[in-house]
Short mmCIF file of C-alpha atoms in Angstrom, two decimals:
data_model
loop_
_atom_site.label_atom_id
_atom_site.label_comp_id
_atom_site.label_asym_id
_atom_site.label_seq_id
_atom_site.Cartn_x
_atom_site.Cartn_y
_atom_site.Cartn_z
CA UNK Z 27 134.76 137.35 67.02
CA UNK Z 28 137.27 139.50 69.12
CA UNK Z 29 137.07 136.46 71.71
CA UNK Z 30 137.84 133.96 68.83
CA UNK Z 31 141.05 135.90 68.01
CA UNK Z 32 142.31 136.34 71.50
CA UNK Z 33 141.78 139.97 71.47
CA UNK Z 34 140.34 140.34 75.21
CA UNK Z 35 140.51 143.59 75.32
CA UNK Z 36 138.62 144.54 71.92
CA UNK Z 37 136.06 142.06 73.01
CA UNK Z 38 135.74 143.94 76.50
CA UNK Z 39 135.41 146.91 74.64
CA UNK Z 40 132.18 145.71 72.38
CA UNK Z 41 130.71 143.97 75.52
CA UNK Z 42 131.16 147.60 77.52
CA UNK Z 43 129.05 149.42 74.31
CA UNK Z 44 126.37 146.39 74.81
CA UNK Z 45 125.93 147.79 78.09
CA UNK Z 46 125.58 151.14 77.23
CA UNK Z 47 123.11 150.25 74.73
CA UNK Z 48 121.01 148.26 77.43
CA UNK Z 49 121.04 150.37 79.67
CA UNK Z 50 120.66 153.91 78.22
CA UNK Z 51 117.04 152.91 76.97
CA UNK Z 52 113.96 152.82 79.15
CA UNK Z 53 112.73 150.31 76.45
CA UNK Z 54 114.73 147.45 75.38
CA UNK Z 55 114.38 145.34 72.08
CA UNK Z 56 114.23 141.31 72.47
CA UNK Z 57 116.85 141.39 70.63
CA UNK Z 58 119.02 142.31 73.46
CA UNK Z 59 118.48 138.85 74.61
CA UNK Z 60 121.63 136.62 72.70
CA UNK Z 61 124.04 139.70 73.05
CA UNK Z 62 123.85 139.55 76.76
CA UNK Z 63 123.85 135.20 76.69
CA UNK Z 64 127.12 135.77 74.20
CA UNK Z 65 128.27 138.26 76.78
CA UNK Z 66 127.97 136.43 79.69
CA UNK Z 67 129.44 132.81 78.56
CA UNK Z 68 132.87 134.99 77.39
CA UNK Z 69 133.05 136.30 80.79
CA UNK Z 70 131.74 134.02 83.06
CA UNK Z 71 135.07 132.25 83.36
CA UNK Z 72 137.39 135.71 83.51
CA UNK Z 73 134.96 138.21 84.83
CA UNK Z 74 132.31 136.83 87.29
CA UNK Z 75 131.20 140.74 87.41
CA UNK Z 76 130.66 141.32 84.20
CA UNK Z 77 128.79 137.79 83.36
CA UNK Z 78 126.63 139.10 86.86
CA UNK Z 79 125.83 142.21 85.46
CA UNK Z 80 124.69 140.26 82.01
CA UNK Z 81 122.53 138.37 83.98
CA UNK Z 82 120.75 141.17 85.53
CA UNK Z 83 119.77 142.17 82.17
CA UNK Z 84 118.46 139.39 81.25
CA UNK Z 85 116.67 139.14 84.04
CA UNK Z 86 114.55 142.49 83.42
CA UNK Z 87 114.48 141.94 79.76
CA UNK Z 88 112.41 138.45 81.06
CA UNK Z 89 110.46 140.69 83.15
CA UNK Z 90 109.40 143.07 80.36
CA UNK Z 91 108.55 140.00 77.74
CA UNK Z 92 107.66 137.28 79.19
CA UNK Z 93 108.41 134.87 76.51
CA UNK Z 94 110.21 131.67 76.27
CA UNK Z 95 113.54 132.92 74.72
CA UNK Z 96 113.90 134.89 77.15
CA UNK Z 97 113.69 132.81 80.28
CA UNK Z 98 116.10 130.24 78.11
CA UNK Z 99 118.68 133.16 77.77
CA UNK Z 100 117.90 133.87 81.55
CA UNK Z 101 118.57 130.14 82.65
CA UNK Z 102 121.60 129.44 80.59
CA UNK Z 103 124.04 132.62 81.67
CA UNK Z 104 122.35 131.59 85.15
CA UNK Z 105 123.96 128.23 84.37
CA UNK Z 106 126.86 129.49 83.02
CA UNK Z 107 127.79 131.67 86.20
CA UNK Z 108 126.96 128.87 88.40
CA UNK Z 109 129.27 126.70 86.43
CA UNK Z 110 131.75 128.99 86.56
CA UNK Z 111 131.99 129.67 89.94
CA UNK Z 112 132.19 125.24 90.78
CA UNK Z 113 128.15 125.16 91.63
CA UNK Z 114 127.72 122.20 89.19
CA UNK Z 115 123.97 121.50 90.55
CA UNK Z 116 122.35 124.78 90.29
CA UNK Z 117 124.41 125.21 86.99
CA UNK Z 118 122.78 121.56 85.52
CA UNK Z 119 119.39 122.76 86.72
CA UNK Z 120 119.25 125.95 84.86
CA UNK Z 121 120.70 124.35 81.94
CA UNK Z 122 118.08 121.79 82.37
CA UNK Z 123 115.35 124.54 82.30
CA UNK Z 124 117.22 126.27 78.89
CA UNK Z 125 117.38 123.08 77.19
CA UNK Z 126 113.68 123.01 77.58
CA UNK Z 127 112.72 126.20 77.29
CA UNK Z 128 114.98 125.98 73.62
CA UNK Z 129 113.73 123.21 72.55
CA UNK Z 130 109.56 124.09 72.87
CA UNK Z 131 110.79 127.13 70.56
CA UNK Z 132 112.48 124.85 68.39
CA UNK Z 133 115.49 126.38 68.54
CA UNK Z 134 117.84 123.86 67.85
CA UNK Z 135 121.51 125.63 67.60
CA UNK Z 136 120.74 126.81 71.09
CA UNK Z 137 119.42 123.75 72.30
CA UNK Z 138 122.74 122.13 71.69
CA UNK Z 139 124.40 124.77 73.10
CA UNK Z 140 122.75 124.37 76.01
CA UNK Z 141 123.14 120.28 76.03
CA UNK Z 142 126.77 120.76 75.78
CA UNK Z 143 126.53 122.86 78.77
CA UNK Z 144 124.29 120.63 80.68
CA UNK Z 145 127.05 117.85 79.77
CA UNK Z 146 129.64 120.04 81.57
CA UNK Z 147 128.21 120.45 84.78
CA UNK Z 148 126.69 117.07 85.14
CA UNK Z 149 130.50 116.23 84.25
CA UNK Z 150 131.37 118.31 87.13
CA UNK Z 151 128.70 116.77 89.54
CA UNK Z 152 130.41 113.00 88.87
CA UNK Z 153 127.33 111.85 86.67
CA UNK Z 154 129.12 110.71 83.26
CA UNK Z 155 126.12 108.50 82.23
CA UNK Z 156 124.22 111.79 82.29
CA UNK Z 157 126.54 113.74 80.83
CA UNK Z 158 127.18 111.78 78.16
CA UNK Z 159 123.63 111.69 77.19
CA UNK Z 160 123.40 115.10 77.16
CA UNK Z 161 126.34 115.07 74.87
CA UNK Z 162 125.41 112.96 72.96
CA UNK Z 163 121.76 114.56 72.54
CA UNK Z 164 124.03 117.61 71.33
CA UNK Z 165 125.92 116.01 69.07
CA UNK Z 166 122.94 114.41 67.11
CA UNK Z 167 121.10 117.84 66.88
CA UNK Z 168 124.59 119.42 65.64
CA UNK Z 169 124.56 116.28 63.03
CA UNK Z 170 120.62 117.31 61.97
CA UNK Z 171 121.87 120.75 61.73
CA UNK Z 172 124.73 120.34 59.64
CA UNK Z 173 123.02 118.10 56.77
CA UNK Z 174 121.00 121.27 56.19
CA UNK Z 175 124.09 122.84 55.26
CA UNK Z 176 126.36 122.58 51.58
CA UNK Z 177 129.63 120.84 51.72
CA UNK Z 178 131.64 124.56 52.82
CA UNK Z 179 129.17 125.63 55.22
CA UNK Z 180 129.22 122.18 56.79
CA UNK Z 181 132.82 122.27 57.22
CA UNK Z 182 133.06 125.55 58.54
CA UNK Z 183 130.08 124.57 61.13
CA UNK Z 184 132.00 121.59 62.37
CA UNK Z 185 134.65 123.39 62.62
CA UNK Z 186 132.87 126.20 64.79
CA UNK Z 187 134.30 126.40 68.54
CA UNK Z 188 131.06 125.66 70.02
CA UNK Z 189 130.81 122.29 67.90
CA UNK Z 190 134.03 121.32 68.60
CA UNK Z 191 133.57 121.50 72.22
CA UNK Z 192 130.74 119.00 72.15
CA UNK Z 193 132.52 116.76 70.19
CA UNK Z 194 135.66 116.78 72.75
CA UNK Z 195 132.97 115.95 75.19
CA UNK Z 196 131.68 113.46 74.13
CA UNK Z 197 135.26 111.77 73.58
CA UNK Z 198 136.66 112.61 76.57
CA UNK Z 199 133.67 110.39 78.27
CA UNK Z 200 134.57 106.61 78.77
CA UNK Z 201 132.58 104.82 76.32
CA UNK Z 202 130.93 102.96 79.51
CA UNK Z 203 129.21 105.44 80.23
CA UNK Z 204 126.85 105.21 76.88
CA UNK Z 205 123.53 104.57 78.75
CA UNK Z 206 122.08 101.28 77.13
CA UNK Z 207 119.07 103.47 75.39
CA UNK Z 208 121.15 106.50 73.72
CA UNK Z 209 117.53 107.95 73.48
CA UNK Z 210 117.08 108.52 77.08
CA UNK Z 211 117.60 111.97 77.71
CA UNK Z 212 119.43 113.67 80.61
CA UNK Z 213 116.26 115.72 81.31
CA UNK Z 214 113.70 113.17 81.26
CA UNK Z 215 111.03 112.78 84.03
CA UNK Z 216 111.73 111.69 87.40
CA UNK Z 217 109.15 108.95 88.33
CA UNK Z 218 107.52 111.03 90.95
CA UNK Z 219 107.33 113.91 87.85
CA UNK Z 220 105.69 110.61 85.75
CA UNK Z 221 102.47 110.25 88.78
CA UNK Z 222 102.35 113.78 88.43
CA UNK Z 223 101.55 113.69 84.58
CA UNK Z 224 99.83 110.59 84.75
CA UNK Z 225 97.44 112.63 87.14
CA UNK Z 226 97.28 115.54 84.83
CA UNK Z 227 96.59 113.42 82.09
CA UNK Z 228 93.44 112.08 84.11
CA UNK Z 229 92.26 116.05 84.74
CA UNK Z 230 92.75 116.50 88.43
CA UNK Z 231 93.62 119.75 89.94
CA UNK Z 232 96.67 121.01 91.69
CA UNK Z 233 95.30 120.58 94.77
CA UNK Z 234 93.99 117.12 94.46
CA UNK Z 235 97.14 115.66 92.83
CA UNK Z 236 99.09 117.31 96.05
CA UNK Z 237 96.46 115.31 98.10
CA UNK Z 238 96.86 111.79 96.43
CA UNK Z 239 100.99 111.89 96.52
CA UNK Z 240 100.61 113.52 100.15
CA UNK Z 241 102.66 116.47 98.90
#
């Protein structure tokens, strides 16, 4: 909220009790997890130190539970650091991971959170086709999400900072760029990825799928 209002140092303030609070306590609570993901997205941008030091929490809060929210947290302020500091790749791939990791939880604010962010940095790696879809993707859970919602909370949604950014995104893309299939999503399976499941699918092991692609 302080961020929202352009009150830096108020929001600096709140984000230096957060780390008290993590790290005061031999024994965190998961819900430590979106504090330090808010935390690290304000700073990522302004204060590569700060947004560091989130992601170190996160990263032993994933090694005490073990549980899908908190490797998505984990991989998107990864992301979100490597964005900021102009490593597009790395960024898309943890952002790939969150979107995933979101998703199987069916968490689907978070998911297009992380789509939008995903958009970004394939932006930034001179893929528009892909980032558009990934846009895009956003943009129809954010429309799912809002017809949930009565006519003020919808408006208030849409009119949300996060929203808005997606929507921007998707504008700012040339049209062209639309893939043909709007379905096809920016995370889907490589082909080799496809033999692999296809191998799965038939039960082989590790081992012998490694041994019939020569892996």
């Amino acid at each position: 909220a302080y961020a929202a209002l352009g009150q830096d140092a108020k929001m600096m303030e709140a984000i230096d009790q957060l780390f008290k609070f993590v790290t005061t306590r031999s024994y965190q609570s998961n819900e430590s997890f979106m504090p330090l993901l808010i935390a690290c997205q304000l700073t990522a941008a302004q204060g590569p130190e700060i947004a560091h030091a989130c992601v170190y929490h996160l990263e032993r809060l994933a090694q005490q539970f073990h549980t899908e929210e908190a490797e998505a947290a984990l991989a998107e302020a990864r992301g979100s650091v490597f964005l900021a500091e102009e490593h597009p790749l790395e960024a898309a791939e943890q952002f790939r991971q969150a979107v995933s990791e979101w998703e199987m939880i069916e968490r689907r604010y978070e998911q297009a959170r992380a789509l939008g962010c995903l958009g970004r940095a394939l932006q930034a790696m001179g893929e528009p086709e892909d980032a558009r879809d990934a846009s895009q993707q956003a943009s129809e859970i954010i429309a799912s999400l809002a017809n949930q919602l009565d006519a003020d909370q919808r408006a208030s949604f849409f009119a949300s900072s996060m929203v808005q950014e997606i929507h921007q995104a998707v504008e700012a893309l040339p049209h062209g760029a639309l893939r043909r299939n709007p379905r096809r999503a920016a995370y889907q399976l490589t082909n080799r990825e496809a033999e692999v499941l296809k191998l799965v699918a038939q039960g082989l092991t590790n081992a012998q799928i490694a041994e019939s692609l020569y892996l």
